[in-house]
Short mmCIF file of C-alpha atoms and ligand atoms in Angstrom, two decimals:
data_model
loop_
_atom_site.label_atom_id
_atom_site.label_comp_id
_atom_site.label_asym_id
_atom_site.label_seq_id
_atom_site.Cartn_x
_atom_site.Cartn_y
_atom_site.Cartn_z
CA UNK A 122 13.17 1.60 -19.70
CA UNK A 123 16.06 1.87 -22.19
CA UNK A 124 18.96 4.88 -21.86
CA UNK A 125 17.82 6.73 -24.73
CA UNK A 126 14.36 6.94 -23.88
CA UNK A 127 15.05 7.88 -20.29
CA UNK A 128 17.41 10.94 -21.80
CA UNK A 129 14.92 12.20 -23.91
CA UNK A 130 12.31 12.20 -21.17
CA UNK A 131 14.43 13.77 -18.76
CA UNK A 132 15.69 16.18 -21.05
CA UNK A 133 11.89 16.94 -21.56
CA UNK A 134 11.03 17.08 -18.16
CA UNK A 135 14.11 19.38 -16.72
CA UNK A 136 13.60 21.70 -19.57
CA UNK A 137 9.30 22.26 -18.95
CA UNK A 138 10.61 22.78 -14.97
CA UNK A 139 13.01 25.24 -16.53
CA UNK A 140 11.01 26.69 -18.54
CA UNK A 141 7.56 26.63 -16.08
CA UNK A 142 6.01 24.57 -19.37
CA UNK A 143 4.41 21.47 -20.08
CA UNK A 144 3.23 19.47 -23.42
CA UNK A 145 0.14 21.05 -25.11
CA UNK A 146 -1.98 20.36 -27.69
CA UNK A 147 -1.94 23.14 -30.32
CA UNK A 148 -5.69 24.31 -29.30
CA UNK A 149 -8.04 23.73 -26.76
CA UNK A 150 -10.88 21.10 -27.42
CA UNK A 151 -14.34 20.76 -26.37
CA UNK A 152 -16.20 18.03 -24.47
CA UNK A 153 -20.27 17.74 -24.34
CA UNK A 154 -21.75 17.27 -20.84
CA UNK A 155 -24.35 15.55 -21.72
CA UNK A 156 -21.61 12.39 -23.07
CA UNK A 157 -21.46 11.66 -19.44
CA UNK A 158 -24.73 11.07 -18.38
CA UNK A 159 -26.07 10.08 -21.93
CA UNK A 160 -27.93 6.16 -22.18
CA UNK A 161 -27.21 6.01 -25.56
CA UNK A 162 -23.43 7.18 -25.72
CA UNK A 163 -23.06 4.80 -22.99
CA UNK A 164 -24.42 1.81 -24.87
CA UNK A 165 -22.46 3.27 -27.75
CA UNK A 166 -19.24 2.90 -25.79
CA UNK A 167 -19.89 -0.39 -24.00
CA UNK A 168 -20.58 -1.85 -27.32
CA UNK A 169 -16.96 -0.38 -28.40
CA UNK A 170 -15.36 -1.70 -25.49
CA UNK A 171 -16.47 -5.02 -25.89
CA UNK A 172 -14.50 -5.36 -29.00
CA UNK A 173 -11.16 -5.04 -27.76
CA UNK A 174 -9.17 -6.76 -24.55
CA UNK A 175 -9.92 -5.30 -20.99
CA UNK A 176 -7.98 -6.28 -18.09
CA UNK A 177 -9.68 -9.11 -16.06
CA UNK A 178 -6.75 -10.41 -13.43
CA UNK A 179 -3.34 -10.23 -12.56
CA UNK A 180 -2.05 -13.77 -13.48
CA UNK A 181 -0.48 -14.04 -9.68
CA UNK A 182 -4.65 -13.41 -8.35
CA UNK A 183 -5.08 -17.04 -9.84
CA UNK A 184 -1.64 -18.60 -9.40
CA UNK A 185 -3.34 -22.46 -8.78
CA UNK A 186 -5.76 -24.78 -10.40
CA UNK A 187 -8.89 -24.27 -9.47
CA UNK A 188 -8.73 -20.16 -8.93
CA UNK A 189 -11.07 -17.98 -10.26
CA UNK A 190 -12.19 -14.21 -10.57
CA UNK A 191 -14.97 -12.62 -11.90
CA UNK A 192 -15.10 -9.16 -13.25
CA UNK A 193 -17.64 -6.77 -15.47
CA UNK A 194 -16.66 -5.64 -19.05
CA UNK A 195 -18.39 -3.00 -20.53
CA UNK A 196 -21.38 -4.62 -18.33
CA UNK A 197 -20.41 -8.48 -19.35
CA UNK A 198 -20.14 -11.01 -16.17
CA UNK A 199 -16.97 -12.54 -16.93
CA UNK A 200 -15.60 -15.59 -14.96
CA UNK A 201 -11.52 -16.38 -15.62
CA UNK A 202 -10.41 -19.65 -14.30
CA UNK A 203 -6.79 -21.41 -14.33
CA UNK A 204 -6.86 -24.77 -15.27
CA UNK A 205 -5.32 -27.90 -14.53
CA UNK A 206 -2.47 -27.22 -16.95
CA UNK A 207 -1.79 -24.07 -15.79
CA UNK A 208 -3.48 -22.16 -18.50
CA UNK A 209 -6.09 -19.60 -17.96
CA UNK A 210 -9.56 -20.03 -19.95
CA UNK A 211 -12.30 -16.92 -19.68
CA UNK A 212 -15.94 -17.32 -19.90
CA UNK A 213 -19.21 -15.31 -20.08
CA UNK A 214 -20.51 -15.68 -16.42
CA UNK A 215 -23.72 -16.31 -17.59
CA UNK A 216 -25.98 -19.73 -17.23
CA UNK A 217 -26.87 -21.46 -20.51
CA UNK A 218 -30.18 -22.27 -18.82
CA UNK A 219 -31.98 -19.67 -17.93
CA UNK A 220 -28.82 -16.71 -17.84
CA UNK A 221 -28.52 -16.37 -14.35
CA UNK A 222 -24.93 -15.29 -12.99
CA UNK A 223 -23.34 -18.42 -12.23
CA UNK A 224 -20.41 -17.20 -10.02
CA UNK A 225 -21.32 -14.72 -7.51
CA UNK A 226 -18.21 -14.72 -5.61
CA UNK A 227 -15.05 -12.05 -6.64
CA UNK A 228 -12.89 -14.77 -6.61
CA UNK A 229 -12.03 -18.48 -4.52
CA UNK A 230 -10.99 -21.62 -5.62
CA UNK A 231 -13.63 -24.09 -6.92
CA UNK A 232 -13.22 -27.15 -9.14
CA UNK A 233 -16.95 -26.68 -10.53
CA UNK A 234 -19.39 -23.44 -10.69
CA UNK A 235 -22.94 -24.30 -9.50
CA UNK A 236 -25.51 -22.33 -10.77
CA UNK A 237 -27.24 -21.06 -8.27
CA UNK A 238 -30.67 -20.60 -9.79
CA UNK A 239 -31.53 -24.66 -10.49
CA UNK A 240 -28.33 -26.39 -10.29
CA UNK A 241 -26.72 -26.74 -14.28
CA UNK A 242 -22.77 -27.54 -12.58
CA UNK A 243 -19.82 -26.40 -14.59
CA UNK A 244 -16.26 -27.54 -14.21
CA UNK A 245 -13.38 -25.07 -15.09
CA UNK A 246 -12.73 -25.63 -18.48
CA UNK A 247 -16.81 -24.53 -18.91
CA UNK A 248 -18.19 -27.79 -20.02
CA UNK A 249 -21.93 -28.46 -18.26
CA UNK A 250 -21.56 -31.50 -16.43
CA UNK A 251 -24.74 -31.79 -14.64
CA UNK A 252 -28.10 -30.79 -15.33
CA UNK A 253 -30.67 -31.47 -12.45
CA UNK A 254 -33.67 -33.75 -13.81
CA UNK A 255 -31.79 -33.12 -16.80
CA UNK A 256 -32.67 -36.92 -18.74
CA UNK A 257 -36.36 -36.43 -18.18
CA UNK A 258 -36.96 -32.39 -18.58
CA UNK A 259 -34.34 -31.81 -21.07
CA UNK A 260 -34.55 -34.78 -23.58
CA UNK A 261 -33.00 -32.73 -26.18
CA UNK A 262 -30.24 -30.65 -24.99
CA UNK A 263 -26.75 -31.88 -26.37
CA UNK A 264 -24.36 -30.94 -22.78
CA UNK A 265 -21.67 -30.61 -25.51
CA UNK A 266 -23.51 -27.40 -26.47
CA UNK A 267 -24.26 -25.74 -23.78
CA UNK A 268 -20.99 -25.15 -21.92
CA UNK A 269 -20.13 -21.59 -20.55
CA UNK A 270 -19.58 -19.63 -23.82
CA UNK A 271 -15.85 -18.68 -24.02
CA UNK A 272 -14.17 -15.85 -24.34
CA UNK A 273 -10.77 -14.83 -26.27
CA UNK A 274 -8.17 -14.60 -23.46
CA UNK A 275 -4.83 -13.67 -23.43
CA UNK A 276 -1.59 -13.75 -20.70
CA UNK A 277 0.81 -10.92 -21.19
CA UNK A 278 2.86 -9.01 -19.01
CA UNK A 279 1.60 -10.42 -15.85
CA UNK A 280 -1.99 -9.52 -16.50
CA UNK A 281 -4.78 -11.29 -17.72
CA UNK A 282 -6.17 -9.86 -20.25
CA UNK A 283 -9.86 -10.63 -21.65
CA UNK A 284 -12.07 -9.54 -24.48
CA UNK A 285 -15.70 -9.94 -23.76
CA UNK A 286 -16.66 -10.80 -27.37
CA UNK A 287 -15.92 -14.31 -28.72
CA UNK A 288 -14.61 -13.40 -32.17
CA UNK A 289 -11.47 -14.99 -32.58
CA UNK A 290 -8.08 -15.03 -30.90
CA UNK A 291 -6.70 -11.95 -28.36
CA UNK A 292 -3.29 -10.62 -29.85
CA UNK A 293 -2.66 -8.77 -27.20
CA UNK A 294 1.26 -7.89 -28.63
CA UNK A 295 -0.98 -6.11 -31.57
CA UNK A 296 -3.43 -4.65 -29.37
CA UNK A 297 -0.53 -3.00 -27.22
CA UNK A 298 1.38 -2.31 -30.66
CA UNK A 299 5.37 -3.03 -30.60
CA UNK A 300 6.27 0.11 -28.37
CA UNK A 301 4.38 -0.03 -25.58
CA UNK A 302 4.64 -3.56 -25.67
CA UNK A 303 8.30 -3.42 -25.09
CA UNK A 304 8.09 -0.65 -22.84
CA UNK A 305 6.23 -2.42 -20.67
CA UNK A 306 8.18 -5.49 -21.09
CA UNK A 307 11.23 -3.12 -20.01
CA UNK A 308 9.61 -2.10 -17.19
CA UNK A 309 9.67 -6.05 -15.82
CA UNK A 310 6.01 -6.94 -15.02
CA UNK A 311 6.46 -9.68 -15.67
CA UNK A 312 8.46 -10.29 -12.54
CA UNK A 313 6.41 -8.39 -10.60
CA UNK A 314 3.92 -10.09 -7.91
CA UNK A 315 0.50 -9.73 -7.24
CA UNK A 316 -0.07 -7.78 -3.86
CA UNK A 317 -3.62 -6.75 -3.31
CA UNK A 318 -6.54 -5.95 -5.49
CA UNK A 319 -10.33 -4.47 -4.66
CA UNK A 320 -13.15 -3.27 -6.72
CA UNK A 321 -15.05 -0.28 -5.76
CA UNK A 322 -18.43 1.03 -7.44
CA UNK A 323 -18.66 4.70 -7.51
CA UNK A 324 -21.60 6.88 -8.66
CA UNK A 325 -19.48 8.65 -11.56
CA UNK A 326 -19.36 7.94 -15.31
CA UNK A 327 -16.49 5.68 -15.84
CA UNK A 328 -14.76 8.71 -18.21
CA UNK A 329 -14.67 10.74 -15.26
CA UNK A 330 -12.78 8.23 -13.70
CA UNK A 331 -10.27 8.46 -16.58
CA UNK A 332 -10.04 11.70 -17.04
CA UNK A 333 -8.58 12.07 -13.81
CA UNK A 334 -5.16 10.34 -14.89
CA UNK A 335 -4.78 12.32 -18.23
CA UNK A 336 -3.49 15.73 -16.94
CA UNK A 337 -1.70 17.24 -13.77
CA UNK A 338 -3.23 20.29 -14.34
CA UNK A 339 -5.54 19.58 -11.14
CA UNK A 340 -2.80 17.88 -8.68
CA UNK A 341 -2.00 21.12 -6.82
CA UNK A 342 -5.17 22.24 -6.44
CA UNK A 343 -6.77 18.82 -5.90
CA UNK A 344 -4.42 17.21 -3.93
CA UNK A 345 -2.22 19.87 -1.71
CA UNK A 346 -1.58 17.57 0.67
CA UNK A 347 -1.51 14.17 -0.87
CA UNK A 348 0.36 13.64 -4.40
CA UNK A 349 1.07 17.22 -4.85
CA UNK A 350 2.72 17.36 -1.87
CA UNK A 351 5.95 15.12 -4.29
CA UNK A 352 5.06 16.12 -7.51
CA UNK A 353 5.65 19.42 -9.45
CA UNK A 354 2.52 20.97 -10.50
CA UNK A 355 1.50 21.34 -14.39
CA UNK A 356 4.56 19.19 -16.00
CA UNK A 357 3.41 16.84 -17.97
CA UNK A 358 4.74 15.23 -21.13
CA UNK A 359 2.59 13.28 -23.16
CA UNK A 360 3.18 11.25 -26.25
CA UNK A 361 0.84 9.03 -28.15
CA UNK A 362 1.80 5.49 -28.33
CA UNK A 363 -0.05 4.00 -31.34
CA UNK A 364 -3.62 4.15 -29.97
CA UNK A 365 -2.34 4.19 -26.26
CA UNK A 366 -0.44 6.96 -23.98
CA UNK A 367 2.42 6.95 -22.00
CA UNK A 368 2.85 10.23 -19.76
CA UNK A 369 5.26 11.25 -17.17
CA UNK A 370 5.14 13.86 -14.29
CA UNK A 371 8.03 14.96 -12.06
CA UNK A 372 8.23 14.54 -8.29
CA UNK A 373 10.05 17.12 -6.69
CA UNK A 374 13.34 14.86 -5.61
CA UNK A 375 13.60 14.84 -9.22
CA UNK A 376 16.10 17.71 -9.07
CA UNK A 377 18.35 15.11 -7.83
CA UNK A 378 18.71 13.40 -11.18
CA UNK A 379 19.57 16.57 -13.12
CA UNK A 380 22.72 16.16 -15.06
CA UNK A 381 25.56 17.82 -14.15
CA UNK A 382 25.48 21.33 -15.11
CA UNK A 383 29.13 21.20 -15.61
CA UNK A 384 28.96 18.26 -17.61
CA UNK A 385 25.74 18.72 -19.87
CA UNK A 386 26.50 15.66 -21.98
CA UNK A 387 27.70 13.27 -18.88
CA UNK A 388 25.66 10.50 -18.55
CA UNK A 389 21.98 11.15 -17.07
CA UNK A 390 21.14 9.13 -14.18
CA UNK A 391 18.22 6.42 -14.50
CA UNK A 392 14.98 8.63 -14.27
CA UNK A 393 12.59 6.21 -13.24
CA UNK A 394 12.93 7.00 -9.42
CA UNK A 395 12.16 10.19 -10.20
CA UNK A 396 8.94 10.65 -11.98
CA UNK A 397 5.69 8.84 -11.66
CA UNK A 398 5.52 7.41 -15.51
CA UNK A 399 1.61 6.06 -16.49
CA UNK A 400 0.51 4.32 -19.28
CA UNK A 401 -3.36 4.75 -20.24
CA UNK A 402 -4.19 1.65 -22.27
CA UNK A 403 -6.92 2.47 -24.22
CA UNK A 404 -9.63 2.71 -23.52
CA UNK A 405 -10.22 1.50 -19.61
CA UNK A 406 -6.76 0.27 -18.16
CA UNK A 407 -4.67 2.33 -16.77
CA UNK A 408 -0.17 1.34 -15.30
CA UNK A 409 1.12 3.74 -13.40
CA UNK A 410 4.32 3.31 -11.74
CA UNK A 411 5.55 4.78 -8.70
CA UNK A 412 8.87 4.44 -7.60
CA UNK A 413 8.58 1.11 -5.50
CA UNK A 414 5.29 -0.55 -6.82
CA UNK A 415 3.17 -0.77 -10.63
CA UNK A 416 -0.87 0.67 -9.65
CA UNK A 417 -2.43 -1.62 -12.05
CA UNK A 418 -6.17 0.34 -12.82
CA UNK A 419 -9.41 -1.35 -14.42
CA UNK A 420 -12.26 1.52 -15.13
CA UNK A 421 -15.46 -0.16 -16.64
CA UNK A 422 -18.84 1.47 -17.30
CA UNK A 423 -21.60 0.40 -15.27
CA UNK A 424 -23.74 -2.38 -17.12
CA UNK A 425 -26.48 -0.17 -17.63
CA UNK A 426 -26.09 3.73 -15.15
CA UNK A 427 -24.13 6.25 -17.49
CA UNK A 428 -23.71 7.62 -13.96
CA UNK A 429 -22.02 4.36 -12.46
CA UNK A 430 -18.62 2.57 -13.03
CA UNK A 431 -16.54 -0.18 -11.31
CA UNK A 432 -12.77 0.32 -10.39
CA UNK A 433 -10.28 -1.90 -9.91
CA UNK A 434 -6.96 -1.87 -8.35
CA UNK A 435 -4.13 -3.83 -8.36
CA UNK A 436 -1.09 -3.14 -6.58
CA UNK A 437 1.62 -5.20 -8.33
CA UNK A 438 5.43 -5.36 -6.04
CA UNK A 439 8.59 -6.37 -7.04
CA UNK A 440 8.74 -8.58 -3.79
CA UNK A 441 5.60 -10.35 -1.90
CA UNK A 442 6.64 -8.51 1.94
CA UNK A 443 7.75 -11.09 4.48
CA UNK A 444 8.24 -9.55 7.49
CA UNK A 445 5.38 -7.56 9.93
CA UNK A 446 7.09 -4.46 8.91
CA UNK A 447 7.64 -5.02 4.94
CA UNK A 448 3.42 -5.59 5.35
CA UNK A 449 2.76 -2.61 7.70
CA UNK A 450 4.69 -0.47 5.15
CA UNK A 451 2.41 -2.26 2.23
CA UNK A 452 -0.92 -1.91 4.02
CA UNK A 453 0.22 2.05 4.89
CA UNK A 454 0.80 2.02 1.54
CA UNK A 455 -2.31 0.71 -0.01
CA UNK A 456 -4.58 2.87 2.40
CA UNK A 457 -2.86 6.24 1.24
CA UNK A 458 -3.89 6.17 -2.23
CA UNK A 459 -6.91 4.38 -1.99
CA UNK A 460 -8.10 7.44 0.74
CA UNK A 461 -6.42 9.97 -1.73
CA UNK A 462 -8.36 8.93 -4.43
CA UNK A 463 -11.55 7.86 -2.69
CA UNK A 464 -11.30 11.36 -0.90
CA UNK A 465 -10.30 13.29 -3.69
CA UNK A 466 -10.66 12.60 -6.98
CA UNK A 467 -13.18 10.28 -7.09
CA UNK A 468 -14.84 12.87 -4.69
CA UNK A 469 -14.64 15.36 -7.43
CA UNK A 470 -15.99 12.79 -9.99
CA UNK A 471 -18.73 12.45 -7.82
CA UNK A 472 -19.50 16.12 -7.23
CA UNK A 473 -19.01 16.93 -10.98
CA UNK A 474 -21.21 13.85 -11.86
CA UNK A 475 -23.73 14.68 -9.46
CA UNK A 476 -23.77 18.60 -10.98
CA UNK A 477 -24.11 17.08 -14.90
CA UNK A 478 -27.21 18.10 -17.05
CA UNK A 479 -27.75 16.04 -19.79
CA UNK A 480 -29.49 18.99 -21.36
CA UNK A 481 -26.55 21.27 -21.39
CA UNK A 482 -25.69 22.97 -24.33
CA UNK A 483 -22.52 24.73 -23.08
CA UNK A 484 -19.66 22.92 -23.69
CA UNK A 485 -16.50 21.73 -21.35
CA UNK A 486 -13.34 23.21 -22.85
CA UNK A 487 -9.82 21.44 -22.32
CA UNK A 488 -6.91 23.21 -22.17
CA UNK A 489 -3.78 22.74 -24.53
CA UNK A 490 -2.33 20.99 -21.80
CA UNK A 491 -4.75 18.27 -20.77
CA UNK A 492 -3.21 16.67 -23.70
CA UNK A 493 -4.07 13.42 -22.41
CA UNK A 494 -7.53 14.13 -22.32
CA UNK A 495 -7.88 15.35 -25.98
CA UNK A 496 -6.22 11.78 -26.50
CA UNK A 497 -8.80 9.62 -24.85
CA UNK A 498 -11.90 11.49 -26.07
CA UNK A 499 -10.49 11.55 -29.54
CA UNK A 500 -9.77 8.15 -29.40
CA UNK A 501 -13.38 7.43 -28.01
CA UNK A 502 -15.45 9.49 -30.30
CA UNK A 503 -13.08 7.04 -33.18
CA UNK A 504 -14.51 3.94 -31.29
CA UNK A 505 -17.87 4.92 -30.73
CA UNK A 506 -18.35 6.49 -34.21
CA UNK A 507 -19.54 9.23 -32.53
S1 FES B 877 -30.50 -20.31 -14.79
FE1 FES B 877 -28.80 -21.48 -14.21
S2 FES B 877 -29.65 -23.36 -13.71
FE2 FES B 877 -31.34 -22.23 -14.31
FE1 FE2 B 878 -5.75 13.23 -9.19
#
């Protein structure tokens, strides 16, 4: 992150703990209940999804020929393979027979994808190869037309980077938009490596899911003894990116990057070690970064449930750990947030998913500062026309 931005969000930071404030919106906002448990907003917003690039992979998931993941998004089975040349092609994971899923595994290594339902054979770059009785029972089908149908993919920043609708080319540099892009270019993701990743289904509405990155305003009553244990309650700053966020909170060592009192205009310290700095990419990834590793998040609605999602995360490290130690520490690592969330605010999502009633007619009021909230559900309402 370059000097001047780190002054200004320091300077932003120290003077909301000064000041006991945080970044607000000028009024509250209002939310309907019902959005979250609704089958028609939720077709409404997979169809918006679909139009734009979701995370699939971390390039280093799929670092040799052959590799492949699969992933939902906004309820398409996607399959992303790496080719012989290195490149990475994406695919609806979807039989051209009869539309089976052709790949049922999360990910492997495979030269060709065998459909499990009668046999049609894929190789990586899609093309049908072999049809099972195929000269006799299918006379007329042209193999040429009836690859896997492919999907605009895009490498950038160490992620993969898919959009489920084959309309044309990914520009994922426009889709980020030239500040975030650098920003995150800045950060060096690029030379990060791919640690660990694992998909979990939970019984919430993906937007709960989301919501729980956008403010702070929860962390000290959610999470006493978890993240709020090293971050300072209710600071937040939040600025709009384009159509994307990037928010900062403080943990408490912060107060060790304060510039000199006696020298208010010495230089300020690099303040990356001492905030946790996230970047909601809109509308289902989410980057935060914390100190020693980049939490790479994927939040997709359910195929069909309002009141399911899928999660992914990726833990992304600036070195792959060598020693029985360096992966101890990782593992430790990896099991503390996934327990903190899976415990705790996914717990929450659950319970407040679990208490929704699509006949409400009360409405959920944010605050001035769940900022990033007001953000996302603005931003949503734009996609979904709604
Ligand atoms: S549906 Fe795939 S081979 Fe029949
Ligand atoms: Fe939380």
């Amino acid at each position: 992150m370059n000097r001047t931005l780190q002054r200004e969000m320091a300077k932003r930071l120290f003077d909301h703990i000064d000041a006991k404030s945080t970044d607000r919106a000028p009024a509250e906002m209002t939310l309907n209940e019902a959005d979250y448990v609704d089958a028609a907003q939720a077709a409404r917003e997979r169809d918006a999804i679909r139009l734009r690039p979701s995370l699939a992979a971390a390039s280093g998931e799929l670092p040799a020929p052959g590799d492949f993941r699969t992933t939902w998004i906004a309820g398409v089975p996607v399959l992303v393979t790496r080719q012989e040349d290195g490149s990475v092609r994406a695919f609806r994971n979807v039989c051209r027979h009869r539309c089976a899923t052709v790949v049922a595994a999360e990910a492997g290594n495979s030269k060709a994808f065998s459909c499990p339902y009668h046999g049609w054979t894929y190789v990586l770059d899609g093309a049908l190869r072999v049809v099972p009785d195929g000269e006799d029972s299918f006379p007329a089908l042209d193999p040429a037309d009836n690859g896997l149908v492919e999907l605009p993919v895009a490498q950038r920043h160490g992620l993969i980077w898919v959009r489920p609708t084959p309309d044309g080319p990914l520009d994922l540099a426009a889709y980020l938009g030239a500040e975030v892009d650098r920003e995150i270019a800045e950060l060096g993701l690029d030379d990060y490596h791919f640690l660990r990743g694992q998909t979990f289904e939970q019984p919430a509405n993906w937007k709960l899911i989301m919501d729980g990155f956008l403010e702070v305003y929860h962390v000290r009553y959610l999470h006493p003894k978890t993240v709020g244990k090293i971050t300072i309650g209710n600071v937040f700053i939040v600025d709009a990116l384009g159509e994307h966020l990037r928010m900062a909170s403080a943990r408490k060592d912060i107060e060790k990057l304060r510039p000199d009192r006696e020298n208010p205009a010495g230089e300020q310290p690099d303040i990356l070690p001492g905030i946790i700095l996230t970047y909601a990419l809109m509308p289902t990834t989410v980057l935060v970064y914390v100190r020693d590793h980049i939490e790479v998040w994927s939040i997709q609605p359910h195929e069909t449930d309002p009141t399911r999602c899928r999660i992914t995360l990726r833990f992304l490290v600036p070195e792959l750990p060598q020693t029985d130690k360096a992966k101890s520490y990782w593992e430790r690592n990896w099991d503390t947030v996934v327990g903190a969330v899976h415990d705790e605010d996914w717990e929450m999502a659950r319970r407040i998913q679990a208490g929704l009633d699509a006949a409400s007619v009360n409405p959920m009021t944010l605050g001035r500062n769940e900022l990033g909230l007001h953000h996302f559900h603005r931003h949503l309402a734009g996609m979904t026309g709604s």
